[in-house]
């Protein structure tokens, strides 16, 4: 959680090489003085994992409590938080991470929709979300010349960013359900699998691969990893696959407390604000 940035935290910081893409413009001319995203430190990945777990168990808890309330909170909360975030002219940890949490809850509900409503296998849903994610990334890259998060200095790029984030949550939810349920790995082995896969972009980055590609790969993998951890803690021992039975309500509450503490700490200390210049990596 310090600025010393171990390799896993410093990965996107390698995207500081100069590039023509670092001079953003929009049709309205509106730009932000600094990127509207946090510096990617260890705490970034910790809070991101918390949001994935909270989104997973909160969606299940709300769904069993009241479907109408779940829809209102999930959908209404997502759009309200996104609107609040998009109105800001600079990065603010409460707005940013609140929006990520809203995306986590809404993304879980959306990802489960095709399987529940149409009966499509989670593996098929995973492929559909992967195709949509790659399509948005290609559109973003073609339009803006970079996928570097340090280039999020215009409203257009920020919209691309949040669209991409939403799709990573949908993809990750479907992937986690695929491994735990359809492939029969259960939650514990899914955690091992996705934890090991998280090391791949780190090693690739250390070997000289694109920092931008490594970041988005790791970002996408945090969703199934965090969701598998949360489900493993919350799901009943008698369920298939079984969990530890702590219940979705308890796991959600504990996650929210940890989330609030960390985001509050970021708000007070400003330790993840990007105060340096980050010319965008065109990759």
PDB file of C-alpha atoms in Angstrom, residues 57-254:
ATOM      1  CA  UNK A  57     -22.708 -12.329  -2.437  1.00  0.00           C
ATOM      2  CA  UNK A  58     -24.787  -9.133  -2.285  1.00  0.00           C
ATOM      3  CA  UNK A  59     -26.567 -10.082  -5.511  1.00  0.00           C
ATOM      4  CA  UNK A  60     -27.366 -13.524  -4.099  1.00  0.00           C
ATOM      5  CA  UNK A  61     -28.475 -12.081  -0.759  1.00  0.00           C
ATOM      6  CA  UNK A  62     -30.746  -9.474  -2.328  1.00  0.00           C
ATOM      7  CA  UNK A  63     -32.157 -12.030  -4.763  1.00  0.00           C
ATOM      8  CA  UNK A  64     -33.262 -14.343  -1.963  1.00  0.00           C
ATOM      9  CA  UNK A  65     -34.569 -11.447   0.105  1.00  0.00           C
ATOM     10  CA  UNK A  66     -36.671  -9.569  -2.465  1.00  0.00           C
ATOM     11  CA  UNK A  67     -36.294  -9.680  -6.245  1.00  0.00           C
ATOM     12  CA  UNK A  68     -37.938  -6.293  -6.784  1.00  0.00           C
ATOM     13  CA  UNK A  69     -35.691  -4.628  -4.230  1.00  0.00           C
ATOM     14  CA  UNK A  70     -32.695  -6.393  -5.749  1.00  0.00           C
ATOM     15  CA  UNK A  71     -33.544  -4.967  -9.158  1.00  0.00           C
ATOM     16  CA  UNK A  72     -34.063  -1.457  -7.833  1.00  0.00           C
ATOM     17  CA  UNK A  73     -30.838  -1.478  -5.820  1.00  0.00           C
ATOM     18  CA  UNK A  74     -28.767  -3.206  -8.489  1.00  0.00           C
ATOM     19  CA  UNK A  75     -29.945  -1.293 -11.535  1.00  0.00           C
ATOM     20  CA  UNK A  76     -30.830   2.013  -9.892  1.00  0.00           C
ATOM     21  CA  UNK A  77     -27.697   2.039  -7.771  1.00  0.00           C
ATOM     22  CA  UNK A  78     -25.478   1.331 -10.754  1.00  0.00           C
ATOM     23  CA  UNK A  79     -26.824   4.147 -12.907  1.00  0.00           C
ATOM     24  CA  UNK A  80     -26.920   6.617 -10.003  1.00  0.00           C
ATOM     25  CA  UNK A  81     -23.314   5.895  -9.030  1.00  0.00           C
ATOM     26  CA  UNK A  82     -22.119   5.989 -12.635  1.00  0.00           C
ATOM     27  CA  UNK A  83     -23.845   9.344 -13.168  1.00  0.00           C
ATOM     28  CA  UNK A  84     -22.202  10.645  -9.978  1.00  0.00           C
ATOM     29  CA  UNK A  85     -18.792   9.465 -11.144  1.00  0.00           C
ATOM     30  CA  UNK A  86     -19.124  10.877 -14.657  1.00  0.00           C
ATOM     31  CA  UNK A  87     -20.049  14.310 -13.294  1.00  0.00           C
ATOM     32  CA  UNK A  88     -16.734  14.631 -11.469  1.00  0.00           C
ATOM     33  CA  UNK A  89     -13.783  16.447 -13.030  1.00  0.00           C
ATOM     34  CA  UNK A  90     -11.142  14.530 -11.105  1.00  0.00           C
ATOM     35  CA  UNK A  91     -10.505  11.233  -9.382  1.00  0.00           C
ATOM     36  CA  UNK A  92     -12.165  10.799  -6.000  1.00  0.00           C
ATOM     37  CA  UNK A  93     -11.840   7.448  -4.201  1.00  0.00           C
ATOM     38  CA  UNK A  94     -15.396   7.395  -2.817  1.00  0.00           C
ATOM     39  CA  UNK A  95     -16.971   8.147  -6.190  1.00  0.00           C
ATOM     40  CA  UNK A  96     -14.668   5.854  -8.139  1.00  0.00           C
ATOM     41  CA  UNK A  97     -14.796   2.817  -5.857  1.00  0.00           C
ATOM     42  CA  UNK A  98     -18.484   3.318  -5.162  1.00  0.00           C
ATOM     43  CA  UNK A  99     -19.060   3.071  -8.899  1.00  0.00           C
ATOM     44  CA  UNK A 100     -16.891  -0.051  -9.154  1.00  0.00           C
ATOM     45  CA  UNK A 101     -18.990  -1.603  -6.385  1.00  0.00           C
ATOM     46  CA  UNK A 102     -22.161  -0.649  -8.244  1.00  0.00           C
ATOM     47  CA  UNK A 103     -20.770  -2.234 -11.405  1.00  0.00           C
ATOM     48  CA  UNK A 104     -19.921  -5.382  -9.428  1.00  0.00           C
ATOM     49  CA  UNK A 105     -23.496  -5.785  -8.192  1.00  0.00           C
ATOM     50  CA  UNK A 106     -25.143  -4.854 -11.482  1.00  0.00           C
ATOM     51  CA  UNK A 107     -22.661  -6.921 -13.491  1.00  0.00           C
ATOM     52  CA  UNK A 108     -23.421 -10.011 -11.422  1.00  0.00           C
ATOM     53  CA  UNK A 109     -27.143  -9.634 -12.044  1.00  0.00           C
ATOM     54  CA  UNK A 110     -26.646  -9.064 -15.767  1.00  0.00           C
ATOM     55  CA  UNK A 111     -24.221 -11.974 -16.098  1.00  0.00           C
ATOM     56  CA  UNK A 112     -26.616 -14.386 -14.401  1.00  0.00           C
ATOM     57  CA  UNK A 113     -29.536 -13.203 -16.546  1.00  0.00           C
ATOM     58  CA  UNK A 114     -28.992 -15.293 -19.717  1.00  0.00           C
ATOM     59  CA  UNK A 115     -28.369 -18.475 -17.712  1.00  0.00           C
ATOM     60  CA  UNK A 116     -31.437 -18.009 -15.512  1.00  0.00           C
ATOM     61  CA  UNK A 117     -33.799 -16.733 -18.214  1.00  0.00           C
ATOM     62  CA  UNK A 118     -32.643 -18.758 -21.228  1.00  0.00           C
ATOM     63  CA  UNK A 119     -30.840 -21.676 -19.648  1.00  0.00           C
ATOM     64  CA  UNK A 120     -27.651 -21.050 -21.606  1.00  0.00           C
ATOM     65  CA  UNK A 121     -24.547 -22.772 -20.197  1.00  0.00           C
ATOM     66  CA  UNK A 122     -22.163 -20.525 -18.298  1.00  0.00           C
ATOM     67  CA  UNK A 123     -19.420 -21.508 -20.738  1.00  0.00           C
ATOM     68  CA  UNK A 124     -21.472 -20.093 -23.618  1.00  0.00           C
ATOM     69  CA  UNK A 125     -22.148 -16.931 -21.635  1.00  0.00           C
ATOM     70  CA  UNK A 126     -18.402 -16.628 -21.008  1.00  0.00           C
ATOM     71  CA  UNK A 127     -17.678 -16.748 -24.732  1.00  0.00           C
ATOM     72  CA  UNK A 128     -20.356 -14.150 -25.448  1.00  0.00           C
ATOM     73  CA  UNK A 129     -18.994 -11.767 -22.819  1.00  0.00           C
ATOM     74  CA  UNK A 130     -15.437 -12.351 -24.023  1.00  0.00           C
ATOM     75  CA  UNK A 131     -16.475 -11.462 -27.567  1.00  0.00           C
ATOM     76  CA  UNK A 132     -18.245  -8.323 -26.362  1.00  0.00           C
ATOM     77  CA  UNK A 133     -15.244  -7.320 -24.237  1.00  0.00           C
ATOM     78  CA  UNK A 134     -12.788  -7.762 -27.095  1.00  0.00           C
ATOM     79  CA  UNK A 135     -15.136  -5.815 -29.358  1.00  0.00           C
ATOM     80  CA  UNK A 136     -15.303  -2.842 -26.989  1.00  0.00           C
ATOM     81  CA  UNK A 137     -11.533  -2.892 -26.457  1.00  0.00           C
ATOM     82  CA  UNK A 138     -10.978  -2.902 -30.223  1.00  0.00           C
ATOM     83  CA  UNK A 139     -13.442  -0.030 -30.641  1.00  0.00           C
ATOM     84  CA  UNK A 140     -11.742   1.927 -27.840  1.00  0.00           C
ATOM     85  CA  UNK A 141      -8.279   1.294 -29.295  1.00  0.00           C
ATOM     86  CA  UNK A 142      -9.369   2.292 -32.799  1.00  0.00           C
ATOM     87  CA  UNK A 143     -11.108   5.434 -31.568  1.00  0.00           C
ATOM     88  CA  UNK A 144      -8.583   6.698 -29.010  1.00  0.00           C
ATOM     89  CA  UNK A 145      -5.296   5.081 -30.028  1.00  0.00           C
ATOM     90  CA  UNK A 146      -4.631   3.613 -26.576  1.00  0.00           C
ATOM     91  CA  UNK A 147      -6.175   1.441 -23.862  1.00  0.00           C
ATOM     92  CA  UNK A 148      -3.880   2.796 -21.161  1.00  0.00           C
ATOM     93  CA  UNK A 149      -5.834   3.730 -18.038  1.00  0.00           C
ATOM     94  CA  UNK A 150      -3.487   6.689 -17.542  1.00  0.00           C
ATOM     95  CA  UNK A 151      -5.126   8.181 -20.635  1.00  0.00           C
ATOM     96  CA  UNK A 152      -8.563   8.473 -18.975  1.00  0.00           C
ATOM     97  CA  UNK A 153      -8.530  12.263 -19.238  1.00  0.00           C
ATOM     98  CA  UNK A 154     -11.599  12.876 -21.423  1.00  0.00           C
ATOM     99  CA  UNK A 155     -15.294  12.005 -21.012  1.00  0.00           C
ATOM    100  CA  UNK A 156     -15.232   9.782 -24.106  1.00  0.00           C
ATOM    101  CA  UNK A 157     -12.331   7.712 -22.815  1.00  0.00           C
ATOM    102  CA  UNK A 158     -13.982   7.450 -19.424  1.00  0.00           C
ATOM    103  CA  UNK A 159     -17.139   6.044 -21.016  1.00  0.00           C
ATOM    104  CA  UNK A 160     -15.052   3.466 -22.850  1.00  0.00           C
ATOM    105  CA  UNK A 161     -13.365   2.641 -19.561  1.00  0.00           C
ATOM    106  CA  UNK A 162     -16.578   2.000 -17.638  1.00  0.00           C
ATOM    107  CA  UNK A 163     -18.078   0.008 -20.489  1.00  0.00           C
ATOM    108  CA  UNK A 164     -14.991  -2.194 -20.439  1.00  0.00           C
ATOM    109  CA  UNK A 165     -15.106  -2.545 -16.653  1.00  0.00           C
ATOM    110  CA  UNK A 166     -18.744  -3.648 -16.807  1.00  0.00           C
ATOM    111  CA  UNK A 167     -17.969  -6.338 -19.369  1.00  0.00           C
ATOM    112  CA  UNK A 168     -15.032  -7.648 -17.317  1.00  0.00           C
ATOM    113  CA  UNK A 169     -17.427  -8.214 -14.432  1.00  0.00           C
ATOM    114  CA  UNK A 170     -19.889 -10.036 -16.675  1.00  0.00           C
ATOM    115  CA  UNK A 171     -17.146 -12.202 -18.140  1.00  0.00           C
ATOM    116  CA  UNK A 172     -15.609 -12.945 -14.757  1.00  0.00           C
ATOM    117  CA  UNK A 173     -18.948 -13.920 -13.230  1.00  0.00           C
ATOM    118  CA  UNK A 174     -19.662 -16.378 -16.023  1.00  0.00           C
ATOM    119  CA  UNK A 175     -16.116 -17.796 -15.883  1.00  0.00           C
ATOM    120  CA  UNK A 176     -16.312 -18.355 -12.137  1.00  0.00           C
ATOM    121  CA  UNK A 177     -19.630 -20.174 -12.455  1.00  0.00           C
ATOM    122  CA  UNK A 178     -18.232 -22.242 -15.320  1.00  0.00           C
ATOM    123  CA  UNK A 179     -15.284 -23.560 -13.339  1.00  0.00           C
ATOM    124  CA  UNK A 180     -17.080 -24.006 -10.013  1.00  0.00           C
ATOM    125  CA  UNK A 181     -20.303 -25.565 -11.302  1.00  0.00           C
ATOM    126  CA  UNK A 182     -20.078 -26.783 -14.885  1.00  0.00           C
ATOM    127  CA  UNK A 183     -16.494 -28.057 -14.752  1.00  0.00           C
ATOM    128  CA  UNK A 184     -16.971 -29.374 -11.223  1.00  0.00           C
ATOM    129  CA  UNK A 185     -13.901 -27.717  -9.720  1.00  0.00           C
ATOM    130  CA  UNK A 186     -15.799 -26.254  -6.801  1.00  0.00           C
ATOM    131  CA  UNK A 187     -14.899 -22.976  -5.150  1.00  0.00           C
ATOM    132  CA  UNK A 188     -11.585 -23.921  -3.549  1.00  0.00           C
ATOM    133  CA  UNK A 189     -10.018 -25.227  -6.743  1.00  0.00           C
ATOM    134  CA  UNK A 190     -11.469 -22.297  -8.688  1.00  0.00           C
ATOM    135  CA  UNK A 191      -9.626 -19.982  -6.292  1.00  0.00           C
ATOM    136  CA  UNK A 192      -6.418 -21.926  -6.906  1.00  0.00           C
ATOM    137  CA  UNK A 193      -6.955 -21.828 -10.681  1.00  0.00           C
ATOM    138  CA  UNK A 194      -7.676 -18.119 -10.974  1.00  0.00           C
ATOM    139  CA  UNK A 195      -5.011 -17.260  -8.415  1.00  0.00           C
ATOM    140  CA  UNK A 196      -2.467 -19.093 -10.556  1.00  0.00           C
ATOM    141  CA  UNK A 197      -3.777 -17.420 -13.712  1.00  0.00           C
ATOM    142  CA  UNK A 198      -3.315 -14.024 -12.053  1.00  0.00           C
ATOM    143  CA  UNK A 199       0.413 -14.732 -12.018  1.00  0.00           C
ATOM    144  CA  UNK A 200       0.505 -15.079 -15.810  1.00  0.00           C
ATOM    145  CA  UNK A 201       0.127 -11.356 -16.655  1.00  0.00           C
ATOM    146  CA  UNK A 202       2.574 -10.472 -13.882  1.00  0.00           C
ATOM    147  CA  UNK A 203       5.236 -12.808 -15.262  1.00  0.00           C
ATOM    148  CA  UNK A 204       4.470 -11.716 -18.826  1.00  0.00           C
ATOM    149  CA  UNK A 205       4.861  -8.068 -17.860  1.00  0.00           C
ATOM    150  CA  UNK A 206       8.176  -8.777 -16.148  1.00  0.00           C
ATOM    151  CA  UNK A 207       9.332 -10.464 -19.354  1.00  0.00           C
ATOM    152  CA  UNK A 208       8.505  -7.392 -21.427  1.00  0.00           C
ATOM    153  CA  UNK A 209       4.914  -7.925 -22.549  1.00  0.00           C
ATOM    154  CA  UNK A 210       2.582  -4.955 -23.007  1.00  0.00           C
ATOM    155  CA  UNK A 211       1.781  -3.419 -19.621  1.00  0.00           C
ATOM    156  CA  UNK A 212      -1.645  -2.390 -20.901  1.00  0.00           C
ATOM    157  CA  UNK A 213      -2.543  -5.911 -22.047  1.00  0.00           C
ATOM    158  CA  UNK A 214      -1.221  -7.364 -18.790  1.00  0.00           C
ATOM    159  CA  UNK A 215      -3.261  -4.904 -16.744  1.00  0.00           C
ATOM    160  CA  UNK A 216      -6.559  -5.670 -18.460  1.00  0.00           C
ATOM    161  CA  UNK A 217      -5.909  -9.402 -18.280  1.00  0.00           C
ATOM    162  CA  UNK A 218      -5.247  -9.204 -14.545  1.00  0.00           C
ATOM    163  CA  UNK A 219      -8.212  -6.876 -14.072  1.00  0.00           C
ATOM    164  CA  UNK A 220     -10.554  -9.359 -15.754  1.00  0.00           C
ATOM    165  CA  UNK A 221      -9.235 -12.269 -13.685  1.00  0.00           C
ATOM    166  CA  UNK A 222      -9.856 -10.541 -10.354  1.00  0.00           C
ATOM    167  CA  UNK A 223     -13.589 -10.991 -10.875  1.00  0.00           C
ATOM    168  CA  UNK A 224     -13.748 -14.816 -10.946  1.00  0.00           C
ATOM    169  CA  UNK A 225     -11.064 -14.991  -8.253  1.00  0.00           C
ATOM    170  CA  UNK A 226     -12.887 -12.683  -5.838  1.00  0.00           C
ATOM    171  CA  UNK A 227     -16.288 -14.202  -6.595  1.00  0.00           C
ATOM    172  CA  UNK A 228     -14.973 -17.738  -6.028  1.00  0.00           C
ATOM    173  CA  UNK A 229     -13.497 -16.707  -2.674  1.00  0.00           C
ATOM    174  CA  UNK A 230     -16.757 -15.061  -1.591  1.00  0.00           C
ATOM    175  CA  UNK A 231     -18.940 -17.951  -2.749  1.00  0.00           C
ATOM    176  CA  UNK A 232     -16.637 -20.439  -1.073  1.00  0.00           C
ATOM    177  CA  UNK A 233     -17.091 -18.592   2.209  1.00  0.00           C
ATOM    178  CA  UNK A 234     -20.831 -17.942   1.888  1.00  0.00           C
ATOM    179  CA  UNK A 235     -22.446 -20.962   0.218  1.00  0.00           C
ATOM    180  CA  UNK A 236     -23.942 -23.646   2.448  1.00  0.00           C
ATOM    181  CA  UNK A 237     -21.990 -26.832   3.110  1.00  0.00           C
ATOM    182  CA  UNK A 238     -24.895 -28.842   1.703  1.00  0.00           C
ATOM    183  CA  UNK A 239     -24.959 -26.970  -1.618  1.00  0.00           C
ATOM    184  CA  UNK A 240     -23.444 -28.165  -4.875  1.00  0.00           C
ATOM    185  CA  UNK A 241     -20.680 -27.105  -5.010  1.00  0.00           C
ATOM    186  CA  UNK A 242     -20.354 -26.742  -1.223  1.00  0.00           C
ATOM    187  CA  UNK A 243     -18.946 -23.777   0.660  1.00  0.00           C
ATOM    188  CA  UNK A 244     -18.140 -22.966   4.275  1.00  0.00           C
ATOM    189  CA  UNK A 245     -21.695 -21.849   5.036  1.00  0.00           C
ATOM    190  CA  UNK A 246     -21.014 -18.397   6.491  1.00  0.00           C
ATOM    191  CA  UNK A 247     -24.066 -17.110   4.534  1.00  0.00           C
ATOM    192  CA  UNK A 248     -24.232 -14.396   1.895  1.00  0.00           C
ATOM    193  CA  UNK A 249     -25.424 -11.790   4.397  1.00  0.00           C
ATOM    194  CA  UNK A 250     -22.455 -12.207   6.729  1.00  0.00           C
ATOM    195  CA  UNK A 251     -19.867 -12.331   3.938  1.00  0.00           C
ATOM    196  CA  UNK A 252     -21.399  -9.255   2.297  1.00  0.00           C
ATOM    197  CA  UNK A 253     -21.423  -7.322   5.574  1.00  0.00           C
ATOM    198  CA  UNK A 254     -17.811  -8.171   6.427  1.00  0.00           C
TER     199      UNK A 254
END
